[in-house]
Short mmCIF file of C-alpha atoms in Angstrom, two decimals:
data_model
loop_
_atom_site.label_atom_id
_atom_site.label_comp_id
_atom_site.label_asym_id
_atom_site.label_seq_id
_atom_site.Cartn_x
_atom_site.Cartn_y
_atom_site.Cartn_z
CA LYS A 1 -46.62 8.89 20.57
CA SER A 2 -45.14 5.96 18.72
CA TRP A 3 -41.85 4.14 18.43
CA LYS A 4 -40.16 2.24 15.63
CA SER A 5 -36.71 0.82 15.14
CA ILE A 6 -34.25 2.63 12.85
CA SER A 7 -31.50 0.04 13.25
CA SER A 8 -32.47 -1.13 9.76
CA ASN A 9 -29.45 -2.73 8.03
CA LEU A 10 -26.94 -2.12 10.83
CA PRO A 11 -25.12 -5.39 11.54
CA GLU A 12 -26.55 -7.42 14.39
CA ARG A 13 -24.88 -7.23 17.80
CA THR A 14 -23.57 -3.74 16.95
CA LEU A 15 -23.64 -1.37 19.90
CA VAL A 16 -24.70 2.16 18.98
CA TRP A 17 -23.15 4.68 21.35
CA ARG A 18 -24.30 7.98 19.88
CA ILE A 19 -26.56 9.44 17.17
CA VAL A 20 -26.37 13.03 15.89
CA GLN A 21 -28.58 14.78 13.35
CA ASP A 22 -27.43 17.30 10.74
CA HIS A 23 -28.45 20.86 11.60
CA ILE A 24 -29.51 21.66 8.00
CA MET A 25 -30.79 18.42 6.45
CA LYS A 26 -33.04 16.79 9.03
CA ASP A 27 -32.91 13.34 7.38
CA LEU A 28 -29.09 13.12 7.60
CA PHE A 29 -28.04 11.05 10.64
CA PHE A 30 -24.64 9.90 11.91
CA ALA A 31 -24.19 6.95 14.26
CA ALA A 32 -21.14 6.15 16.40
CA THR A 33 -21.02 2.37 16.87
CA GLU A 34 -18.76 -0.28 18.32
CA PHE A 35 -17.50 -1.04 14.80
CA GLY A 36 -17.04 2.35 13.11
CA ILE A 37 -19.22 5.26 12.01
CA TYR A 38 -22.34 5.05 9.83
CA PHE A 39 -24.47 7.68 8.11
CA SER A 40 -28.01 7.70 6.75
CA VAL A 41 -29.62 10.20 4.36
CA ASN A 42 -33.17 8.91 4.96
CA SER A 43 -33.66 9.12 8.74
CA GLY A 44 -32.22 5.69 9.41
CA ARG A 45 -34.05 3.60 6.82
CA GLU A 46 -30.65 2.64 5.39
CA TRP A 47 -27.19 3.01 6.93
CA VAL A 48 -23.89 3.32 5.04
CA PRO A 49 -20.48 2.83 6.71
CA LEU A 50 -18.10 5.78 6.53
CA LYS A 51 -14.68 4.74 5.27
CA GLY A 52 -11.90 7.04 4.01
CA ASN A 53 -9.13 5.71 6.28
CA VAL A 54 -11.31 5.56 9.39
CA PRO A 55 -10.58 2.30 11.26
CA THR A 56 -13.25 -0.22 12.21
CA ILE A 57 -13.05 0.48 15.94
CA SER A 58 -15.32 1.62 18.74
CA PHE A 59 -16.49 5.22 18.48
CA ARG A 60 -18.11 6.43 21.71
CA ASP A 61 -19.12 9.98 20.79
CA LEU A 62 -19.81 12.27 17.81
CA ALA A 63 -20.05 16.04 17.43
CA ILE A 64 -20.78 18.40 14.52
CA GLN A 65 -18.74 21.57 14.03
CA ARG A 66 -21.50 23.63 12.43
CA ARG A 67 -19.43 26.49 11.02
CA GLU A 68 -17.17 24.21 8.94
CA ASN A 69 -19.63 21.27 8.57
CA ASP A 70 -17.05 18.91 10.07
CA LEU A 71 -17.91 15.64 11.79
CA ILE A 72 -15.72 14.80 14.81
CA GLY A 73 -15.57 11.25 16.15
CA ALA A 74 -14.12 10.25 19.54
CA SER A 75 -12.78 6.72 19.43
CA PHE A 76 -12.10 4.37 22.32
CA GLY A 77 -8.35 4.57 22.84
CA ARG A 78 -7.41 5.66 19.30
CA GLY A 79 -7.82 9.42 19.49
CA ILE A 80 -10.00 11.90 17.61
CA PHE A 81 -10.97 11.61 13.94
CA VAL A 82 -12.34 14.44 11.79
CA LEU A 83 -14.31 14.20 8.54
CA ASP A 84 -13.75 17.57 6.87
CA ASP A 85 -16.79 19.17 5.23
CA TYR A 86 -19.38 16.42 5.13
CA SER A 87 -21.84 18.82 3.46
CA VAL A 88 -21.61 16.78 0.24
CA LEU A 89 -23.65 14.08 1.99
CA ARG A 90 -26.62 16.48 1.91
CA GLU A 91 -26.55 16.17 -1.87
CA VAL A 92 -26.45 12.37 -1.90
CA SER A 93 -29.51 10.69 -3.42
CA ASP A 94 -30.27 7.64 -5.51
CA GLN A 95 -30.85 9.88 -8.53
CA GLU A 96 -27.47 11.62 -8.21
CA LEU A 97 -25.52 8.42 -7.55
CA ALA A 98 -27.14 6.79 -10.59
CA LYS A 99 -25.37 9.31 -12.85
CA GLU A 100 -22.06 8.40 -14.48
CA ALA A 101 -20.38 11.12 -12.42
CA LYS A 102 -21.38 13.85 -10.00
CA LEU A 103 -19.33 16.87 -8.90
CA PHE A 104 -20.55 18.20 -5.56
CA PRO A 105 -20.58 21.84 -4.36
CA THR A 106 -17.32 23.16 -2.90
CA ARG A 107 -17.16 25.21 0.27
CA LYS A 108 -15.19 28.46 0.27
CA ALA A 109 -11.42 28.12 0.30
CA TRP A 110 -9.34 30.17 2.72
CA TRP A 111 -6.61 32.18 1.00
CA TYR A 112 -3.37 32.64 2.95
CA PHE A 113 0.35 31.92 2.86
CA GLN A 114 1.35 28.61 4.39
CA ARG A 115 4.16 28.76 6.93
CA PRO A 116 6.30 25.89 8.26
CA HIS A 117 5.96 24.81 11.87
CA LEU A 118 9.28 24.31 13.72
CA SER A 119 10.86 23.05 10.52
CA PHE A 120 12.17 24.51 7.28
CA SER A 121 11.67 21.29 5.31
CA GLY A 122 7.91 21.04 5.65
CA LEU A 123 4.79 22.31 7.34
CA ARG A 124 5.00 19.87 10.25
CA GLY A 125 7.39 19.85 13.16
CA SER A 126 10.57 17.77 13.30
CA GLN A 127 10.93 17.51 17.06
CA GLY A 128 10.00 13.83 17.31
CA ALA A 129 7.64 12.58 19.99
CA SER A 130 8.30 15.65 22.15
CA HIS A 131 6.23 17.82 19.82
CA TYR A 132 3.51 15.93 17.95
CA VAL A 133 1.16 17.64 15.50
CA ALA A 134 -1.57 15.91 13.54
CA PRO A 135 -1.85 16.47 9.78
CA ASN A 136 -3.90 19.47 8.72
CA PRO A 137 -6.70 19.34 6.15
CA PRO A 138 -5.50 19.93 2.57
CA PHE A 139 -4.70 23.56 1.80
CA GLY A 140 -6.86 25.31 -0.79
CA ALA A 141 -10.11 24.32 -2.48
CA VAL A 142 -11.14 20.69 -1.97
CA PHE A 143 -13.29 19.19 -4.75
CA THR A 144 -15.46 16.13 -4.12
CA TYR A 145 -16.87 13.94 -6.89
CA HIS A 146 -18.50 10.54 -7.26
CA LEU A 147 -18.02 8.00 -10.05
CA LYS A 148 -20.73 5.41 -10.50
CA GLU A 149 -18.28 2.93 -12.01
CA GLY A 150 -14.51 3.00 -12.17
CA TYR A 151 -12.84 3.35 -15.56
CA LYS A 152 -10.90 0.22 -16.46
CA SER A 153 -8.53 -0.34 -19.35
CA SER A 154 -9.12 -3.15 -21.84
CA LYS A 155 -6.28 -5.08 -20.22
CA GLU A 156 -7.78 -4.72 -16.73
CA ALA A 157 -11.24 -5.76 -17.98
CA ARG A 158 -9.76 -8.81 -19.75
CA GLN A 159 -7.74 -9.84 -16.70
CA GLU A 160 -10.77 -9.48 -14.43
CA LYS A 161 -12.80 -11.66 -16.80
CA GLU A 162 -10.02 -14.25 -16.99
CA GLN A 163 -9.75 -14.34 -13.19
CA LYS A 164 -13.45 -15.18 -12.89
CA MET A 165 -13.04 -17.90 -15.54
CA ALA A 166 -10.07 -19.35 -13.65
CA GLU A 167 -12.02 -19.41 -10.40
CA ALA A 168 -14.84 -21.23 -12.20
CA GLY A 169 -12.39 -23.80 -13.56
CA GLN A 170 -12.85 -22.71 -17.20
CA ASP A 171 -10.15 -22.72 -19.84
CA ILE A 172 -8.61 -19.35 -20.76
CA SER A 173 -7.62 -18.88 -24.38
CA PHE A 174 -4.90 -16.53 -25.62
CA PRO A 175 -6.57 -13.33 -26.96
CA GLY A 176 -4.10 -13.00 -29.85
CA TRP A 177 -1.16 -10.73 -30.50
CA ASP A 178 -3.28 -8.05 -32.18
CA ALA A 179 -5.40 -7.70 -29.04
CA ILE A 180 -2.31 -7.63 -26.81
CA GLU A 181 -0.72 -4.99 -29.02
CA ALA A 182 -3.89 -2.86 -28.90
CA GLU A 183 -3.92 -3.12 -25.10
CA ALA A 184 -0.30 -1.97 -24.92
CA ARG A 185 -1.04 1.09 -27.06
CA GLU A 186 -4.22 2.01 -25.22
CA GLN A 187 -4.05 5.07 -22.98
CA ALA A 188 -5.76 4.80 -19.62
CA THR A 189 -8.91 6.86 -19.08
CA LYS A 190 -8.16 10.01 -17.09
CA ILE A 191 -10.27 12.23 -14.86
CA TRP A 192 -9.60 15.97 -14.95
CA LEU A 193 -10.82 18.79 -12.70
CA VAL A 194 -10.61 22.08 -14.61
CA VAL A 195 -10.50 25.31 -12.58
CA GLU A 196 -11.55 28.46 -14.45
CA HIS A 197 -11.97 32.17 -13.80
CA GLU A 198 -14.33 34.44 -15.69
CA ASP A 199 -11.56 36.88 -16.68
CA ALA A 200 -8.47 34.65 -16.85
CA GLY A 201 -9.98 31.52 -18.42
CA VAL A 202 -8.53 28.15 -17.44
CA ILE A 203 -6.36 28.48 -14.34
CA ARG A 204 -5.35 24.90 -13.57
CA ARG A 205 -6.04 21.29 -14.59
CA LEU A 206 -5.86 18.66 -11.85
CA GLN A 207 -5.86 14.92 -12.46
CA GLY A 208 -8.07 12.84 -10.17
CA PRO A 209 -8.58 9.15 -9.29
CA THR A 210 -10.65 7.05 -11.72
CA GLY A 211 -11.91 4.37 -9.34
CA LYS A 212 -15.51 3.73 -8.34
CA GLY A 213 -16.97 5.79 -5.48
CA PHE A 214 -16.23 9.14 -3.81
CA HIS A 215 -12.97 11.00 -4.35
CA ARG A 216 -11.43 14.27 -3.19
CA VAL A 217 -8.81 16.40 -4.93
CA ALA A 218 -7.35 19.63 -3.52
CA TRP A 219 -6.32 22.65 -5.61
CA ASP A 220 -3.54 24.55 -3.84
CA LEU A 221 -4.86 27.89 -5.24
CA ARG A 222 -1.82 28.21 -7.49
CA TYR A 223 -1.22 28.57 -11.20
CA PRO A 224 0.79 25.90 -13.06
CA ASP A 225 4.58 25.86 -12.81
CA TYR A 226 6.04 28.55 -15.06
CA ARG A 227 9.39 26.83 -15.65
CA THR A 228 10.16 24.87 -18.79
CA ILE A 229 9.75 21.11 -18.58
CA LYS A 230 13.02 19.23 -18.77
CA LEU A 231 12.85 15.71 -20.15
CA LYS A 232 15.23 14.46 -17.47
CA ASP A 233 12.71 15.54 -14.80
CA LEU A 234 9.91 13.36 -16.17
CA ASP A 235 11.23 10.23 -14.43
CA LYS A 236 11.58 11.91 -11.04
CA LYS A 237 9.34 11.01 -8.14
CA GLU A 238 6.29 13.14 -7.57
CA GLU A 239 7.78 14.87 -4.51
CA ASP A 240 10.85 15.84 -6.58
CA ALA A 241 8.82 17.12 -9.53
CA PRO A 242 8.56 20.87 -10.27
CA LYS A 243 6.19 22.69 -7.97
CA ALA A 244 3.24 24.88 -8.91
CA GLY A 245 3.42 28.58 -9.72
CA LEU A 246 2.34 31.55 -7.62
CA LEU A 247 -0.99 32.02 -5.86
CA ALA A 248 -4.15 32.98 -7.69
CA SER A 249 -6.03 36.00 -6.35
CA PRO A 250 -9.14 35.78 -4.16
CA GLY A 251 -12.41 35.76 -6.10
CA THR A 252 -15.05 33.56 -7.66
CA TYR A 253 -13.96 30.49 -9.62
CA THR A 254 -15.62 27.45 -11.18
CA VAL A 255 -14.58 23.81 -11.37
CA SER A 256 -15.77 21.22 -13.90
CA LEU A 257 -15.29 17.46 -14.10
CA TYR A 258 -14.05 15.88 -17.35
CA LYS A 259 -13.02 12.45 -18.52
CA GLU A 260 -10.36 11.86 -21.16
CA VAL A 261 -10.76 8.83 -23.39
CA ALA A 262 -8.39 8.29 -26.35
CA GLY A 263 -7.19 11.87 -25.99
CA ARG A 264 -10.69 13.38 -26.21
CA LEU A 265 -12.28 15.22 -23.29
CA THR A 266 -15.95 14.95 -22.33
CA GLN A 267 -17.53 17.04 -19.59
CA LEU A 268 -19.16 14.87 -16.93
CA SER A 269 -20.38 17.39 -14.36
CA GLY A 270 -20.27 21.07 -13.45
CA PRO A 271 -19.37 23.80 -13.56
CA GLN A 272 -19.62 24.34 -9.79
CA PRO A 273 -18.86 27.87 -8.53
CA PHE A 274 -16.79 28.42 -5.39
CA GLU A 275 -15.22 31.32 -3.53
CA VAL A 276 -11.58 31.90 -2.63
CA VAL A 277 -11.62 34.20 0.42
CA PRO A 278 -8.72 35.85 2.34
CA LEU A 279 -8.36 34.36 5.81
CA HIS A 280 -7.70 37.78 7.38
CA GLN A 281 -6.77 41.34 6.51
CA GLY A 282 -3.24 42.56 7.10
CA THR A 283 -2.57 45.09 9.85
CA LEU A 284 -0.99 47.53 7.41
CA LYS A 285 -2.85 48.55 4.28
CA GLY A 286 -0.90 47.44 1.24
CA ALA A 287 -1.50 47.39 -2.49
CA ASP A 288 -4.78 46.08 -3.85
CA ILE A 289 -4.61 42.29 -4.06
CA GLN A 290 -5.64 42.33 -7.72
CA GLU A 291 -2.70 44.63 -8.46
CA VAL A 292 -0.37 42.29 -6.57
CA ALA A 293 -1.75 39.27 -8.41
CA GLY A 294 -1.24 41.10 -11.71
CA PHE A 295 2.42 41.54 -10.79
CA TRP A 296 2.66 37.82 -9.97
CA ARG A 297 1.32 36.94 -13.44
CA SER A 298 3.85 39.26 -15.15
CA PHE A 299 6.60 37.80 -12.96
CA GLU A 300 5.58 34.28 -14.05
CA THR A 301 5.67 35.37 -17.71
CA ALA A 302 9.17 36.83 -17.35
CA ASN A 303 10.40 33.72 -15.54
CA ARG A 304 8.81 31.46 -18.16
CA GLN A 305 10.69 33.30 -20.92
CA HIS A 306 13.93 33.21 -18.91
CA SER A 307 13.54 29.49 -18.22
CA ARG A 308 12.85 28.78 -21.89
CA LEU A 309 15.89 30.81 -22.98
CA SER A 310 18.13 29.00 -20.48
CA THR A 311 16.94 25.62 -21.72
CA VAL A 312 17.44 26.55 -25.37
CA LEU A 313 20.95 27.90 -24.67
CA LYS A 314 21.98 24.75 -22.79
CA LYS A 315 20.60 22.46 -25.50
CA SER A 316 22.26 24.54 -28.24
CA MET A 317 25.69 24.43 -26.58
CA THR A 318 25.39 20.64 -26.37
CA LYS A 319 24.29 20.47 -29.99
CA PHE A 320 27.31 22.55 -31.05
CA LYS A 321 29.60 19.85 -29.65
CA GLY A 322 27.81 17.31 -31.80
CA LEU A 323 28.09 19.56 -34.86
CA GLU A 324 31.81 19.92 -34.23
CA LYS A 325 32.20 16.15 -34.41
CA ALA A 326 29.97 15.96 -37.48
CA ILE A 327 32.10 18.56 -39.30
CA ALA A 328 35.22 16.58 -38.43
CA HIS A 329 33.76 13.68 -40.46
CA SER A 330 32.57 15.94 -43.30
CA ARG A 331 34.28 15.67 -46.71
CA LYS A 332 32.69 18.71 -48.35
CA GLY A 333 32.32 22.32 -47.26
CA PHE A 334 33.96 21.77 -43.90
CA MET A 335 35.95 25.01 -44.19
CA ASP A 336 32.77 27.11 -44.35
CA PHE A 337 31.06 24.96 -41.70
CA ASN A 338 33.98 25.46 -39.29
CA ALA A 339 33.79 29.25 -39.56
CA GLN A 340 30.00 29.35 -39.22
CA LEU A 341 30.03 27.09 -36.17
CA TYR A 342 32.79 29.13 -34.52
CA ASP A 343 30.86 32.39 -34.95
CA LEU A 344 27.58 30.82 -33.83
CA THR A 345 29.18 29.31 -30.73
CA GLY A 346 30.69 32.68 -29.84
CA ASN A 347 27.31 34.41 -30.14
CA PHE A 348 25.66 31.85 -27.85
CA GLN A 349 28.50 32.10 -25.34
CA SER A 350 27.94 35.87 -25.17
CA LEU A 351 24.21 35.33 -24.59
CA ASN A 352 24.96 32.82 -21.86
CA PHE A 353 27.36 35.28 -20.21
CA GLN A 354 24.65 37.98 -20.13
CA LEU A 355 22.13 35.53 -18.73
CA ASN A 356 24.19 33.61 -16.17
CA GLY A 357 27.52 35.44 -15.78
CA SER A 358 31.00 34.00 -16.00
CA SER A 359 31.27 30.29 -15.28
CA LEU A 360 35.02 30.72 -14.68
CA ARG A 361 34.39 33.19 -11.83
CA THR A 362 31.79 30.87 -10.37
CA GLN A 363 34.25 27.96 -10.30
CA VAL A 364 36.66 29.83 -8.00
CA GLY A 365 33.97 31.52 -5.91
CA GLU A 366 34.44 34.97 -7.42
CA LYS A 367 31.28 37.08 -7.58
CA ASN A 368 29.78 37.97 -10.96
CA GLN A 369 28.21 41.23 -11.90
CA PRO A 370 24.41 41.05 -11.40
CA THR A 371 22.85 38.98 -14.18
CA ILE A 372 19.32 38.61 -15.52
CA SER A 373 18.98 35.51 -13.36
CA ASP A 374 20.02 37.45 -10.26
CA TYR A 375 17.50 40.20 -10.93
CA LEU A 376 14.69 37.66 -11.39
#
């Protein structure tokens, strides 16, 4: 009966090739244009460009995968792009974005065991151009949150202010050594996503980006690493760092958003409930998954104790070498110290033998009797 333009704030001379409408929220539109993809939460009165690593190129078609709430874009000559689970856009409003932070609902996470594809060193193939596979969506539960403003340190705020002053041709004064020292001691604000279960309490804490805008963080459905933390590992690259523990069991979990300022945590949003659901049932009926998960937790506890004992033994044997040198410089009581250290070293060597077997046999390739480490 009547027509009106919904081009609104789309840039002029922008060809629009395709418009699709969300199947649940009627006011949510997506537009494929000559210069990227846009969305609108108010029937086209205002358009927002979709970013998140999508290039500013011509998109000729769009489709919605309704089961997973995925948006699929067909580009001109650059392949297919997928925005996984755009359902958070149904929650976007001026009121929500005006909050300091907003944690959006999480869709159910499929529970399964990841398997490598044509390669033992990763989940992707290693056959070169003859066998290309695109990256999969993150495994596990994917959490989406929005920060109204990014969290900057005092140093970053000062430098940003000084940059504006320099651009305006103003003089920049030295803030003073006390201020510089305070900046050096200041700890950066952190964002934490805390996953909890009604029976088990806190399951995992995940650190997230602190910048302004939308962010996504994936929980791999696993408990924290059960091994002791070695100081020498702290400087390793992230890919070389210790991995997470064993899988959590399927069930209902919650996630909450926190910020940490000066060591103190403040809850920003949540908790948001979400489901962890098995992808499929096995052909053969096995033990109840809760029973299996209970075994995993006891296994982690045993390994944690074993890892701690190994670390303590190794540190102690190193410390004994230092004590031996210290006694050599001692002028009083060294006779008693010598005997005590000898007996103590022998006791620890016996413990190490029970835990790890004979190091002499290992050096020449001779097999040890099964040790605690072997059984674990």
